[in-house]
mmCIF file with all atom_site columns, C-alpha atoms in Angstrom:
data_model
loop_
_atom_site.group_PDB
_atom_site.id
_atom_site.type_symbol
_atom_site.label_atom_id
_atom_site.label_alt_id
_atom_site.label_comp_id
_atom_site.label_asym_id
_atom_site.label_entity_id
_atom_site.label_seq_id
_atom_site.pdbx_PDB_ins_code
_atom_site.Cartn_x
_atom_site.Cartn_y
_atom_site.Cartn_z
_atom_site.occupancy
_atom_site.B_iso_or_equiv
_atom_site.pdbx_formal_charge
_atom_site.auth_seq_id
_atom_site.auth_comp_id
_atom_site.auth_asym_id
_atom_site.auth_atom_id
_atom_site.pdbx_PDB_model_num
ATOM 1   C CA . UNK A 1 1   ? 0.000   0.000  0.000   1.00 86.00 ? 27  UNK A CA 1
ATOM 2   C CA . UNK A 1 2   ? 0.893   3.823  -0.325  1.00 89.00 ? 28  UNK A CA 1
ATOM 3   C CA . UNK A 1 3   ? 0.947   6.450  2.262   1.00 93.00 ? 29  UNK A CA 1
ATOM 4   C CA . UNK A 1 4   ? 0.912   10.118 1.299   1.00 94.00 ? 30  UNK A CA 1
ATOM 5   C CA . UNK A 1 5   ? 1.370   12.938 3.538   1.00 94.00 ? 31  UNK A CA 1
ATOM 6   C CA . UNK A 1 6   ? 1.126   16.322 2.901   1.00 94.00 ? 32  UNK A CA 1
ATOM 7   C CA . UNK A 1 7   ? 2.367   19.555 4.201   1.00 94.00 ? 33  UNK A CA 1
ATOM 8   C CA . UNK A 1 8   ? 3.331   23.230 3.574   1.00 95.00 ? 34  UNK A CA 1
ATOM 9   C CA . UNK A 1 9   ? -0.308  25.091 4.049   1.00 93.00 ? 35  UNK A CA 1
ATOM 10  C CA . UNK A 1 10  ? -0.746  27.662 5.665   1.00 96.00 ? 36  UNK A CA 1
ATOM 11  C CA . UNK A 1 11  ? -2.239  31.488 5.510   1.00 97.00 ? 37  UNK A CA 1
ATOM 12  C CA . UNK A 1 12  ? -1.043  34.089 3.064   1.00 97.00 ? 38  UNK A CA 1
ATOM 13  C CA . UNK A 1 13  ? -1.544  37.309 1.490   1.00 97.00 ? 39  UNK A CA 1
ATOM 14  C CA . UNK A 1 14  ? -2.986  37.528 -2.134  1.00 98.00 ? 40  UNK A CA 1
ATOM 15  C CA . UNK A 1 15  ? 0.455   38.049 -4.020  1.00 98.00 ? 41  UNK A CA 1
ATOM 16  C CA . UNK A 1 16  ? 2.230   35.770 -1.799  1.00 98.00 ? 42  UNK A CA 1
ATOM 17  C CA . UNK A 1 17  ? 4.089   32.461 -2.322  1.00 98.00 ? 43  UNK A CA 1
ATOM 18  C CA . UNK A 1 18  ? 3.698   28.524 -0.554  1.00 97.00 ? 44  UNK A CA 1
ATOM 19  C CA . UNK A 1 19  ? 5.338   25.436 -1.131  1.00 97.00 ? 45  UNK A CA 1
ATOM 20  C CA . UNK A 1 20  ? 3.384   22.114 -0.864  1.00 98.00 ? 46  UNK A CA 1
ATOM 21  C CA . UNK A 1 21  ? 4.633   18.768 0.033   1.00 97.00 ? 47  UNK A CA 1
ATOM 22  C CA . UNK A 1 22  ? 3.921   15.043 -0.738  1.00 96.00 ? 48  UNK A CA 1
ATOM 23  C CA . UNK A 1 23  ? 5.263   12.692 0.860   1.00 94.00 ? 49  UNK A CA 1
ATOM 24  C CA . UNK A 1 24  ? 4.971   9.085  -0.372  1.00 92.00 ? 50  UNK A CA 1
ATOM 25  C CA . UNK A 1 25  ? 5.723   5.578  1.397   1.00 88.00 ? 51  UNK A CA 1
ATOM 26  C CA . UNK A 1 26  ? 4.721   2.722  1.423   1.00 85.00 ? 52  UNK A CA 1
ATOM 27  C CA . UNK A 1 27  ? 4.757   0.168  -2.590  1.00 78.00 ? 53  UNK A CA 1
ATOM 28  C CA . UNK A 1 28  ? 5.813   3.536  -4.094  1.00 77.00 ? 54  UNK A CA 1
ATOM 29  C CA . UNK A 1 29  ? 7.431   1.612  -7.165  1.00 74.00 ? 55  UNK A CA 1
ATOM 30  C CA . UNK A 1 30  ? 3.527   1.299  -7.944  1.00 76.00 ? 56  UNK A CA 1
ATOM 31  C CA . UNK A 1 31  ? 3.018   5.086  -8.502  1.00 82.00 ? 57  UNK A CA 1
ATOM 32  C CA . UNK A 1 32  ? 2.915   6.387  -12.023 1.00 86.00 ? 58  UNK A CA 1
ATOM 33  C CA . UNK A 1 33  ? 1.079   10.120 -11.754 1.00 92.00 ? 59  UNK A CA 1
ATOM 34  C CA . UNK A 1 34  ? 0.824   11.994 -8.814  1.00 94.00 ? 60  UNK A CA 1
ATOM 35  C CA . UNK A 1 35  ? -1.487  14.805 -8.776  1.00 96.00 ? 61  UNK A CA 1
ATOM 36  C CA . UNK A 1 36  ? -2.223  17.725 -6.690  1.00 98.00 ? 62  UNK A CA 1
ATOM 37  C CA . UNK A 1 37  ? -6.466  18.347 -6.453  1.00 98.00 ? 63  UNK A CA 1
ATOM 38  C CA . UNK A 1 38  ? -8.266  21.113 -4.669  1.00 98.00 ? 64  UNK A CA 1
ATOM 39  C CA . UNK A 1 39  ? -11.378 21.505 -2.740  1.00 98.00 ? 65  UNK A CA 1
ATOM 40  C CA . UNK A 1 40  ? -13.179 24.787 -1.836  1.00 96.00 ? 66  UNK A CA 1
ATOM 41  C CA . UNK A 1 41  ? -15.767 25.458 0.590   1.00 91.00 ? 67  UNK A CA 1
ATOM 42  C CA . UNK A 1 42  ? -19.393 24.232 -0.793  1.00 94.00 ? 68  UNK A CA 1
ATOM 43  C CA . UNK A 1 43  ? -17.390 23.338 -4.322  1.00 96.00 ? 69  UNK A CA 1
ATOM 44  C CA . UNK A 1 44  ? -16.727 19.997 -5.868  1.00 97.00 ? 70  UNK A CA 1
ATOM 45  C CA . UNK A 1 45  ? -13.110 18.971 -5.554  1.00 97.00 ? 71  UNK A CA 1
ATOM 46  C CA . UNK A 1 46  ? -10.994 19.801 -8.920  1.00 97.00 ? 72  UNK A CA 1
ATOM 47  C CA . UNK A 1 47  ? -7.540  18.949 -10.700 1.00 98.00 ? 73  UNK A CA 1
ATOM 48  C CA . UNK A 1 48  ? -4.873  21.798 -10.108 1.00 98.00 ? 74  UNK A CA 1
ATOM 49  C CA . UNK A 1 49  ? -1.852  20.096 -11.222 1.00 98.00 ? 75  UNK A CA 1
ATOM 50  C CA . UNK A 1 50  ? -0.667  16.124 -12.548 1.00 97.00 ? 76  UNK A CA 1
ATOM 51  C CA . UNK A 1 51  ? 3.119   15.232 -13.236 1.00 95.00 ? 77  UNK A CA 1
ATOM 52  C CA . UNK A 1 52  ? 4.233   11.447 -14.667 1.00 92.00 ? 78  UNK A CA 1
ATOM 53  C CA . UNK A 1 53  ? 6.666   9.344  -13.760 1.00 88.00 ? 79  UNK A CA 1
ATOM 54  C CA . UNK A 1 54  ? 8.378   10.584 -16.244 1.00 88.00 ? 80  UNK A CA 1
ATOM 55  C CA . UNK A 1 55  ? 7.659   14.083 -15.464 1.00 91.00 ? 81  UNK A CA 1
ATOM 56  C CA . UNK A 1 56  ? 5.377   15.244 -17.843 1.00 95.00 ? 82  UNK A CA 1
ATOM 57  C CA . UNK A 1 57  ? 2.921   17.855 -16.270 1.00 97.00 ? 83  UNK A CA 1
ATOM 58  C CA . UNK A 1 58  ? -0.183  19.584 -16.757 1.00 97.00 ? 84  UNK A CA 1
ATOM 59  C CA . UNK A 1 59  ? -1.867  22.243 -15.507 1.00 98.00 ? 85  UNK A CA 1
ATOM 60  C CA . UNK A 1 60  ? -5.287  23.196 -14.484 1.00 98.00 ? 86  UNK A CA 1
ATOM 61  C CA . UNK A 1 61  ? -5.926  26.510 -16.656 1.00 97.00 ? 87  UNK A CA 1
ATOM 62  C CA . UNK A 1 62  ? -6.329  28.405 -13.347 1.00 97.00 ? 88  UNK A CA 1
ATOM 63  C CA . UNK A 1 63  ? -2.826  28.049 -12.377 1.00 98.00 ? 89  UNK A CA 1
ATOM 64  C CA . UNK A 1 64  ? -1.096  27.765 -15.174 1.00 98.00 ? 90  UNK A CA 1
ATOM 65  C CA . UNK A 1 65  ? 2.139   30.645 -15.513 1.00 97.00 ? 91  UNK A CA 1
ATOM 66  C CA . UNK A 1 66  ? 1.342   30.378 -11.389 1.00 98.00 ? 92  UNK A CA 1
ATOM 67  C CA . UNK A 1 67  ? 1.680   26.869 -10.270 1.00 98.00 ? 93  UNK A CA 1
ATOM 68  C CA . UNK A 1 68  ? 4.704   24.444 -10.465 1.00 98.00 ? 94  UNK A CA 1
ATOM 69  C CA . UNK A 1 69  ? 4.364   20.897 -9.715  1.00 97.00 ? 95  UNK A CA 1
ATOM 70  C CA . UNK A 1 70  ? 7.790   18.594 -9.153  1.00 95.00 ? 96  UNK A CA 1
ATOM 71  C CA . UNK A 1 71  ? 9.019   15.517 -8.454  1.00 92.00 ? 97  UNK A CA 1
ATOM 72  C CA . UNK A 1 72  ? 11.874  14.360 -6.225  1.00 87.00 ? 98  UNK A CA 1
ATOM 73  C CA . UNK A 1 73  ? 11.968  10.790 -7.172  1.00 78.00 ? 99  UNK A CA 1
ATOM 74  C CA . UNK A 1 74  ? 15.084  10.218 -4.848  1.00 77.00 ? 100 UNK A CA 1
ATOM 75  C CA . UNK A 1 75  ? 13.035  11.755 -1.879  1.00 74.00 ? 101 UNK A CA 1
ATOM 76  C CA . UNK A 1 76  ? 9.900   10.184 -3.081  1.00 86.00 ? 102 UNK A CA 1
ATOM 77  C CA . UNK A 1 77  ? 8.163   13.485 -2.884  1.00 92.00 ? 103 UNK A CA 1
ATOM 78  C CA . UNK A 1 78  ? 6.154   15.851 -5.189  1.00 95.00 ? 104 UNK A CA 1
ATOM 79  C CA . UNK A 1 79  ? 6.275   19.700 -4.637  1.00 97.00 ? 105 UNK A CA 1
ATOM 80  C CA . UNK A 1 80  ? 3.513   22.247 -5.543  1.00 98.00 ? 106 UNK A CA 1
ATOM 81  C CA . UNK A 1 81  ? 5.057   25.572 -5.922  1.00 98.00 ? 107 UNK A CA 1
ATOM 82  C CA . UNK A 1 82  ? 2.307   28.323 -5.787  1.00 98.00 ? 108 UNK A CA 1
ATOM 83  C CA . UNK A 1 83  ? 3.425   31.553 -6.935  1.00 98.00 ? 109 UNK A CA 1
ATOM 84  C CA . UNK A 1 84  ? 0.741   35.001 -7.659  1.00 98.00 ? 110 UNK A CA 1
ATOM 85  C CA . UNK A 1 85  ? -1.639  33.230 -4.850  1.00 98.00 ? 111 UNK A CA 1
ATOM 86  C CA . UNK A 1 86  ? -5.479  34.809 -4.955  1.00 98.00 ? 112 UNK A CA 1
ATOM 87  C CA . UNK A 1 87  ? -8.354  34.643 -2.766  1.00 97.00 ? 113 UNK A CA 1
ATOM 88  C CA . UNK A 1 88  ? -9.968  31.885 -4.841  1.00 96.00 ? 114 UNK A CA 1
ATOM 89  C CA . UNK A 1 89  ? -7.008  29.613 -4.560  1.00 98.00 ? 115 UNK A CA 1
ATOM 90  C CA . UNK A 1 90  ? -8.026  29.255 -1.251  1.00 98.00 ? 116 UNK A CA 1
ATOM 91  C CA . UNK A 1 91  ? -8.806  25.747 -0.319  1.00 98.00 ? 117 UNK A CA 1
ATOM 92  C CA . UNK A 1 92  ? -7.684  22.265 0.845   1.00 98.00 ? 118 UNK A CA 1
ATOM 93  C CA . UNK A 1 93  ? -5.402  20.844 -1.155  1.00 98.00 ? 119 UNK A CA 1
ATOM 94  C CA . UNK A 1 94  ? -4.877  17.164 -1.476  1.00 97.00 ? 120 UNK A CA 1
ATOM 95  C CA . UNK A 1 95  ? -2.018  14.788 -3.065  1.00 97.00 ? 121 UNK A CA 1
ATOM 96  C CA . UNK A 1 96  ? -3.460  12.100 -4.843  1.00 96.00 ? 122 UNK A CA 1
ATOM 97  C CA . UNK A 1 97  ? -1.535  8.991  -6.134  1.00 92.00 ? 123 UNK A CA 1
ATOM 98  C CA . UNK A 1 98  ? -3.492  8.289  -10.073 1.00 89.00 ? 124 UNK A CA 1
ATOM 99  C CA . UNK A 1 99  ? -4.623  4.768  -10.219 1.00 88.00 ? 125 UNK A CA 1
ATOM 100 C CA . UNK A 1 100 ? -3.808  1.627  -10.603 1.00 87.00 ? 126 UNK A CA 1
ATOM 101 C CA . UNK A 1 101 ? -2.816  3.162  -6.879  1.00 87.00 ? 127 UNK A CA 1
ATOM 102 C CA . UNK A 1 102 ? -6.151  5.011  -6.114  1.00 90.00 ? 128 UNK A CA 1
ATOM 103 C CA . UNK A 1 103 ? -5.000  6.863  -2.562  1.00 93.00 ? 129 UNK A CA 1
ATOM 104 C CA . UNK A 1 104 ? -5.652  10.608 -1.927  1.00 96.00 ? 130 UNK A CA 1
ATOM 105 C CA . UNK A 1 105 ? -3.458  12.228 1.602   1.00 95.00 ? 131 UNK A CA 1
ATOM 106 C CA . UNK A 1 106 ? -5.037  14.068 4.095   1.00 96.00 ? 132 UNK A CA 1
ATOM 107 C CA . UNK A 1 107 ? -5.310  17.580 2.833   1.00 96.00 ? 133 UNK A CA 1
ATOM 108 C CA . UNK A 1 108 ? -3.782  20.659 4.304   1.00 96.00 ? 134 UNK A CA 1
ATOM 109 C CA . UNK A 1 109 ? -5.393  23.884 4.477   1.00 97.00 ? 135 UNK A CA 1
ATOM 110 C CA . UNK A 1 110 ? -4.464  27.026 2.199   1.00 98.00 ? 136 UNK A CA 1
ATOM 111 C CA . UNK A 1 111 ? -5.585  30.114 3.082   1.00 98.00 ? 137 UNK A CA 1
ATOM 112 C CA . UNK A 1 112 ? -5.080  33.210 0.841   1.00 98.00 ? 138 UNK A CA 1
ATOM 113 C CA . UNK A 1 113 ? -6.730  36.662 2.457   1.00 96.00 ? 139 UNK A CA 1
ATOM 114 C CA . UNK A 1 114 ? -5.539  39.847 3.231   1.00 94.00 ? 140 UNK A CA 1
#
């Protein structure tokens, strides 16, 4: 099985920069695309960011030019960079392992607000 954990949430001001973390354990040998979803208040959860093992990406159109999504396959770790933040990127984000692995982590809180 596969573990994810995320971290690197946190408040900041529209402009303003954050760094997200994945953390993967577990059968990660298993893992092909990692993605990074979103989930705002009283809104359906959406795609912000997916990168292959191979480290092709793509991009929500919301983020793209904003958002950078990485892979550390030494570290076994993806990164979401977040760059030009905005009020409406406020939300949890999750890390999400693609199937044939199927496992979402446990969300950590952005906050963007002035």
């Amino acid at each position: 099985q596969v573990q994810l954990v995320e971290s690197g949430g946190g408040l900041v001001q529209p402009g303003g920069s954050l760094s997200l973390s994945c953390a993967a354990s577990g059968t990660i040998f298993s893992i092909v695309i990692m993605s990074w979803y979103r989930q705002a208040p009283g809104k359906q959860r959406e795609l912000v960011a997916k990168i292959t093992r191979g480290g092709n990406t793509n991009y929500a159109d919301s983020v793209k030019g904003r958002f950078t999504i990485s892979r550390d396959k030494a570290e076994n770790t993806v990164y979401l960079q977040m760059n030009s933040l905005k009020p409406e990127d406020t939300a949890v984000y999750y890390c999400y392992a693609d199937p044939p692995v199927g496992v979402w982590g446990q969300g950590t809180q952005v906050t963007v607000s002035s």
